[in-house]
Amino acid sequence: MTEFFHRKIERNTIGFVLAIVAVASIGGFVEIAPLFTINETVEDAPDMRVYTPLELAGRNIYIREGCYACHSQMIRTLRDEVERYGPYSLAVESKYDHPMLWGSKRTGPDLARLGNKYSDAWQVAHLINPRDVVPGSVMPKYGWLMRNDLKMTDLSLHLKAQSDVGVPYTQAMIDEASKDAYAQATPDSPGTGGLTERYGAATQVRAFDGDPSRVTEMDALVAYLQILGHLTEAAYSKPEPEGE
């Protein structure tokens, strides 16, 4: 019976095309329909803030070096994940992530709640040689980040590109991007006042790589890692689900 059905439909070109369209439409509907309720499924987070230019530069380095291939940023609602990593991830936390870095493959641990879990010194040591702080680590070394000066001349263009896809950067943020990146990694610079005025008093301002005399790619990546999970505190006000 099945063989007869396949033979019949495969010889009918128009019928076969219509069958393909019907099956594809079902899949498309399942993926597209939830988008019509997006305003109901994405949580409200009045305290949500944008990445600073230095943090955004660090995120770009994180993507450039392929960190997302081994580390997800999506804690699921399972009890063991919540107990290990912290509150499960909310959709609103990725509101300004272009592209998003959720993922499902974990060669290394999930990083969604990594921010301020370890000191800057630990993060730097771990990136220079992971085995110095985690003996069994299989993570590659990224010591060159400490030697590479951060390119800051094009940061305004990066913020402008993010603004074009909906991230609410003001024109002042875009215009002052290079100065703000320098100020965030150089605590004694005169630009820190403008930085905190634009991005908030809670902005982390310090020499992330331990050397305030220059701004390196290490500064940027550590600044990004130290803000993960803290662009909004919405997740910490949600009750933990019962484990499956």
PDB file of C-alpha atoms in Angstrom, residues 81-231:
ATOM      1  CA  GLU A  81      21.717  23.509  35.357  1.00  0.00           C
ATOM      2  CA  VAL A  82      20.160  26.077  37.671  1.00  0.00           C
ATOM      3  CA  GLU A  83      22.066  24.682  40.651  1.00  0.00           C
ATOM      4  CA  ARG A  84      25.363  24.699  38.750  1.00  0.00           C
ATOM      5  CA  TYR A  85      25.178  27.933  36.780  1.00  0.00           C
ATOM      6  CA  GLY A  86      22.522  30.120  38.421  1.00  0.00           C
ATOM      7  CA  PRO A  87      19.064  31.399  37.344  1.00  0.00           C
ATOM      8  CA  TYR A  88      17.893  30.089  33.988  1.00  0.00           C
ATOM      9  CA  SER A  89      18.317  32.381  30.988  1.00  0.00           C
ATOM     10  CA  LEU A  90      15.554  34.777  29.979  1.00  0.00           C
ATOM     11  CA  ALA A  91      14.842  35.903  26.428  1.00  0.00           C
ATOM     12  CA  VAL A  92      15.197  39.558  27.422  1.00  0.00           C
ATOM     13  CA  GLU A  93      18.822  39.022  28.439  1.00  0.00           C
ATOM     14  CA  SER A  94      19.719  38.547  24.772  1.00  0.00           C
ATOM     15  CA  LYS A  95      17.671  41.538  23.672  1.00  0.00           C
ATOM     16  CA  TYR A  96      20.708  43.462  22.477  1.00  0.00           C
ATOM     17  CA  ASP A  97      22.796  40.492  21.311  1.00  0.00           C
ATOM     18  CA  HIS A  98      23.412  40.575  17.555  1.00  0.00           C
ATOM     19  CA  PRO A  99      24.057  37.762  16.889  1.00  0.00           C
ATOM     20  CA  MET A 100      22.791  35.827  19.907  1.00  0.00           C
ATOM     21  CA  LEU A 101      25.209  33.282  21.416  1.00  0.00           C
ATOM     22  CA  TRP A 102      22.852  30.772  23.019  1.00  0.00           C
ATOM     23  CA  GLY A 103      24.135  27.470  21.658  1.00  0.00           C
ATOM     24  CA  SER A 104      23.728  23.939  22.934  1.00  0.00           C
ATOM     25  CA  LYS A 105      27.244  22.456  22.685  1.00  0.00           C
ATOM     26  CA  ARG A 106      29.352  22.662  25.832  1.00  0.00           C
ATOM     27  CA  THR A 107      32.948  21.592  25.581  1.00  0.00           C
ATOM     28  CA  GLY A 108      33.425  24.120  28.363  1.00  0.00           C
ATOM     29  CA  PRO A 109      30.879  25.394  30.921  1.00  0.00           C
ATOM     30  CA  ASP A 110      27.997  27.707  30.122  1.00  0.00           C
ATOM     31  CA  LEU A 111      29.005  31.365  30.535  1.00  0.00           C
ATOM     32  CA  ALA A 112      25.626  33.072  30.843  1.00  0.00           C
ATOM     33  CA  ARG A 113      26.251  33.922  34.529  1.00  0.00           C
ATOM     34  CA  LEU A 114      30.041  34.264  34.426  1.00  0.00           C
ATOM     35  CA  GLY A 115      30.121  37.991  35.225  1.00  0.00           C
ATOM     36  CA  ASN A 116      32.153  38.745  38.381  1.00  0.00           C
ATOM     37  CA  LYS A 117      32.216  35.072  39.365  1.00  0.00           C
ATOM     38  CA  TYR A 118      36.017  35.229  39.226  1.00  0.00           C
ATOM     39  CA  SER A 119      38.450  38.114  39.598  1.00  0.00           C
ATOM     40  CA  ASP A 120      39.983  39.949  36.656  1.00  0.00           C
ATOM     41  CA  ALA A 121      43.363  38.411  37.551  1.00  0.00           C
ATOM     42  CA  TRP A 122      41.854  34.923  37.367  1.00  0.00           C
ATOM     43  CA  GLN A 123      40.290  35.646  33.983  1.00  0.00           C
ATOM     44  CA  VAL A 124      43.582  36.991  32.611  1.00  0.00           C
ATOM     45  CA  ALA A 125      45.568  34.017  33.920  1.00  0.00           C
ATOM     46  CA  HIS A 126      42.968  31.611  32.548  1.00  0.00           C
ATOM     47  CA  LEU A 127      43.075  33.191  29.089  1.00  0.00           C
ATOM     48  CA  ILE A 128      46.879  33.295  28.980  1.00  0.00           C
ATOM     49  CA  ASN A 129      47.187  29.627  29.982  1.00  0.00           C
ATOM     50  CA  PRO A 130      44.031  27.833  31.131  1.00  0.00           C
ATOM     51  CA  ARG A 131      46.003  24.995  32.753  1.00  0.00           C
ATOM     52  CA  ASP A 132      47.521  27.396  35.277  1.00  0.00           C
ATOM     53  CA  VAL A 133      44.140  27.703  37.026  1.00  0.00           C
ATOM     54  CA  VAL A 134      42.227  24.652  35.744  1.00  0.00           C
ATOM     55  CA  PRO A 135      44.742  21.774  35.437  1.00  0.00           C
ATOM     56  CA  GLY A 136      42.480  19.519  33.360  1.00  0.00           C
ATOM     57  CA  SER A 137      41.343  22.214  30.922  1.00  0.00           C
ATOM     58  CA  VAL A 138      41.388  21.513  27.175  1.00  0.00           C
ATOM     59  CA  MET A 139      40.908  25.186  26.313  1.00  0.00           C
ATOM     60  CA  PRO A 140      43.553  26.729  24.016  1.00  0.00           C
ATOM     61  CA  LYS A 141      45.784  29.600  25.127  1.00  0.00           C
ATOM     62  CA  TYR A 142      44.932  33.191  24.206  1.00  0.00           C
ATOM     63  CA  GLY A 143      48.046  34.936  25.497  1.00  0.00           C
ATOM     64  CA  TRP A 144      48.342  37.184  22.453  1.00  0.00           C
ATOM     65  CA  LEU A 145      45.320  39.149  23.636  1.00  0.00           C
ATOM     66  CA  MET A 146      47.580  40.629  26.308  1.00  0.00           C
ATOM     67  CA  ARG A 147      50.060  41.756  23.650  1.00  0.00           C
ATOM     68  CA  ASN A 148      47.563  43.152  21.136  1.00  0.00           C
ATOM     69  CA  ASP A 149      46.496  46.770  21.538  1.00  0.00           C
ATOM     70  CA  LEU A 150      42.755  47.159  21.096  1.00  0.00           C
ATOM     71  CA  LYS A 151      41.747  48.863  17.861  1.00  0.00           C
ATOM     72  CA  MET A 152      39.429  51.640  18.964  1.00  0.00           C
ATOM     73  CA  THR A 153      39.243  53.903  15.928  1.00  0.00           C
ATOM     74  CA  ASP A 154      36.305  52.007  14.409  1.00  0.00           C
ATOM     75  CA  LEU A 155      34.232  51.488  17.552  1.00  0.00           C
ATOM     76  CA  SER A 156      31.788  54.219  16.532  1.00  0.00           C
ATOM     77  CA  LEU A 157      31.007  52.205  13.406  1.00  0.00           C
ATOM     78  CA  HIS A 158      30.350  49.098  15.505  1.00  0.00           C
ATOM     79  CA  LEU A 159      27.922  51.009  17.727  1.00  0.00           C
ATOM     80  CA  LYS A 160      26.267  52.549  14.673  1.00  0.00           C
ATOM     81  CA  ALA A 161      25.755  49.074  13.182  1.00  0.00           C
ATOM     82  CA  GLN A 162      24.178  47.884  16.429  1.00  0.00           C
ATOM     83  CA  SER A 163      21.974  50.968  16.490  1.00  0.00           C
ATOM     84  CA  ASP A 164      20.768  50.180  12.971  1.00  0.00           C
ATOM     85  CA  VAL A 165      19.383  46.824  14.174  1.00  0.00           C
ATOM     86  CA  GLY A 166      17.592  48.278  17.174  1.00  0.00           C
ATOM     87  CA  VAL A 167      20.079  48.654  20.029  1.00  0.00           C
ATOM     88  CA  PRO A 168      19.264  52.026  21.655  1.00  0.00           C
ATOM     89  CA  TYR A 169      22.663  53.705  21.440  1.00  0.00           C
ATOM     90  CA  THR A 170      22.397  57.481  21.483  1.00  0.00           C
ATOM     91  CA  GLN A 171      24.300  59.654  19.053  1.00  0.00           C
ATOM     92  CA  ALA A 172      26.553  60.761  21.914  1.00  0.00           C
ATOM     93  CA  MET A 173      27.391  57.125  22.691  1.00  0.00           C
ATOM     94  CA  ILE A 174      28.273  56.537  19.048  1.00  0.00           C
ATOM     95  CA  ASP A 175      30.355  59.698  18.741  1.00  0.00           C
ATOM     96  CA  GLU A 176      32.298  59.094  21.981  1.00  0.00           C
ATOM     97  CA  ALA A 177      32.788  55.333  21.570  1.00  0.00           C
ATOM     98  CA  SER A 178      36.592  55.375  21.302  1.00  0.00           C
ATOM     99  CA  LYS A 179      36.993  57.747  24.246  1.00  0.00           C
ATOM    100  CA  ASP A 180      34.590  55.698  26.371  1.00  0.00           C
ATOM    101  CA  ALA A 181      36.430  52.453  25.622  1.00  0.00           C
ATOM    102  CA  TYR A 182      39.716  54.048  26.662  1.00  0.00           C
ATOM    103  CA  ALA A 183      38.177  55.534  29.804  1.00  0.00           C
ATOM    104  CA  GLN A 184      36.648  52.254  30.980  1.00  0.00           C
ATOM    105  CA  ALA A 185      40.033  50.492  30.982  1.00  0.00           C
ATOM    106  CA  THR A 186      41.914  53.524  32.336  1.00  0.00           C
ATOM    107  CA  PRO A 187      40.420  54.475  35.734  1.00  0.00           C
ATOM    108  CA  ASP A 188      42.446  57.670  36.166  1.00  0.00           C
ATOM    109  CA  SER A 189      41.569  59.141  32.777  1.00  0.00           C
ATOM    110  CA  PRO A 190      39.390  62.290  32.660  1.00  0.00           C
ATOM    111  CA  GLY A 191      36.855  60.561  30.411  1.00  0.00           C
ATOM    112  CA  THR A 192      35.417  58.290  33.116  1.00  0.00           C
ATOM    113  CA  GLY A 193      32.845  60.920  34.075  1.00  0.00           C
ATOM    114  CA  GLY A 194      31.351  61.012  30.594  1.00  0.00           C
ATOM    115  CA  LEU A 195      31.437  57.217  30.420  1.00  0.00           C
ATOM    116  CA  THR A 196      29.402  56.717  33.601  1.00  0.00           C
ATOM    117  CA  GLU A 197      27.038  59.524  32.619  1.00  0.00           C
ATOM    118  CA  ARG A 198      26.226  57.734  29.360  1.00  0.00           C
ATOM    119  CA  TYR A 199      26.200  54.129  30.601  1.00  0.00           C
ATOM    120  CA  GLY A 200      25.305  54.429  34.286  1.00  0.00           C
ATOM    121  CA  ALA A 201      27.080  54.614  37.611  1.00  0.00           C
ATOM    122  CA  ALA A 202      27.278  50.803  37.811  1.00  0.00           C
ATOM    123  CA  THR A 203      29.628  50.660  34.812  1.00  0.00           C
ATOM    124  CA  GLN A 204      32.748  48.687  35.727  1.00  0.00           C
ATOM    125  CA  VAL A 205      35.755  50.970  35.339  1.00  0.00           C
ATOM    126  CA  ARG A 206      39.190  49.461  35.957  1.00  0.00           C
ATOM    127  CA  ALA A 207      42.319  48.138  34.261  1.00  0.00           C
ATOM    128  CA  PHE A 208      40.872  44.713  33.472  1.00  0.00           C
ATOM    129  CA  ASP A 209      44.206  43.256  32.349  1.00  0.00           C
ATOM    130  CA  GLY A 210      46.060  44.814  35.299  1.00  0.00           C
ATOM    131  CA  ASP A 211      47.963  47.339  33.175  1.00  0.00           C
ATOM    132  CA  PRO A 212      46.395  50.841  33.110  1.00  0.00           C
ATOM    133  CA  SER A 213      49.078  52.197  30.764  1.00  0.00           C
ATOM    134  CA  ARG A 214      47.460  50.715  27.641  1.00  0.00           C
ATOM    135  CA  VAL A 215      44.187  49.250  26.411  1.00  0.00           C
ATOM    136  CA  THR A 216      44.545  45.725  25.094  1.00  0.00           C
ATOM    137  CA  GLU A 217      42.294  43.102  23.558  1.00  0.00           C
ATOM    138  CA  MET A 218      42.575  41.347  26.912  1.00  0.00           C
ATOM    139  CA  ASP A 219      40.986  44.399  28.579  1.00  0.00           C
ATOM    140  CA  ALA A 220      38.066  44.212  26.176  1.00  0.00           C
ATOM    141  CA  LEU A 221      37.450  40.468  26.465  1.00  0.00           C
ATOM    142  CA  VAL A 222      37.661  40.450  30.272  1.00  0.00           C
ATOM    143  CA  ALA A 223      35.327  43.475  30.438  1.00  0.00           C
ATOM    144  CA  TYR A 224      32.833  41.519  28.332  1.00  0.00           C
ATOM    145  CA  LEU A 225      33.157  38.334  30.393  1.00  0.00           C
ATOM    146  CA  GLN A 226      32.672  40.284  33.623  1.00  0.00           C
ATOM    147  CA  ILE A 227      29.328  41.720  32.490  1.00  0.00           C
ATOM    148  CA  LEU A 228      27.805  38.420  31.334  1.00  0.00           C
ATOM    149  CA  GLY A 229      24.517  37.884  33.142  1.00  0.00           C
ATOM    150  CA  HIS A 230      24.391  41.410  34.525  1.00  0.00           C
ATOM    151  CA  LEU A 231      23.028  43.594  31.732  1.00  0.00           C
TER     152      LEU A 231
END
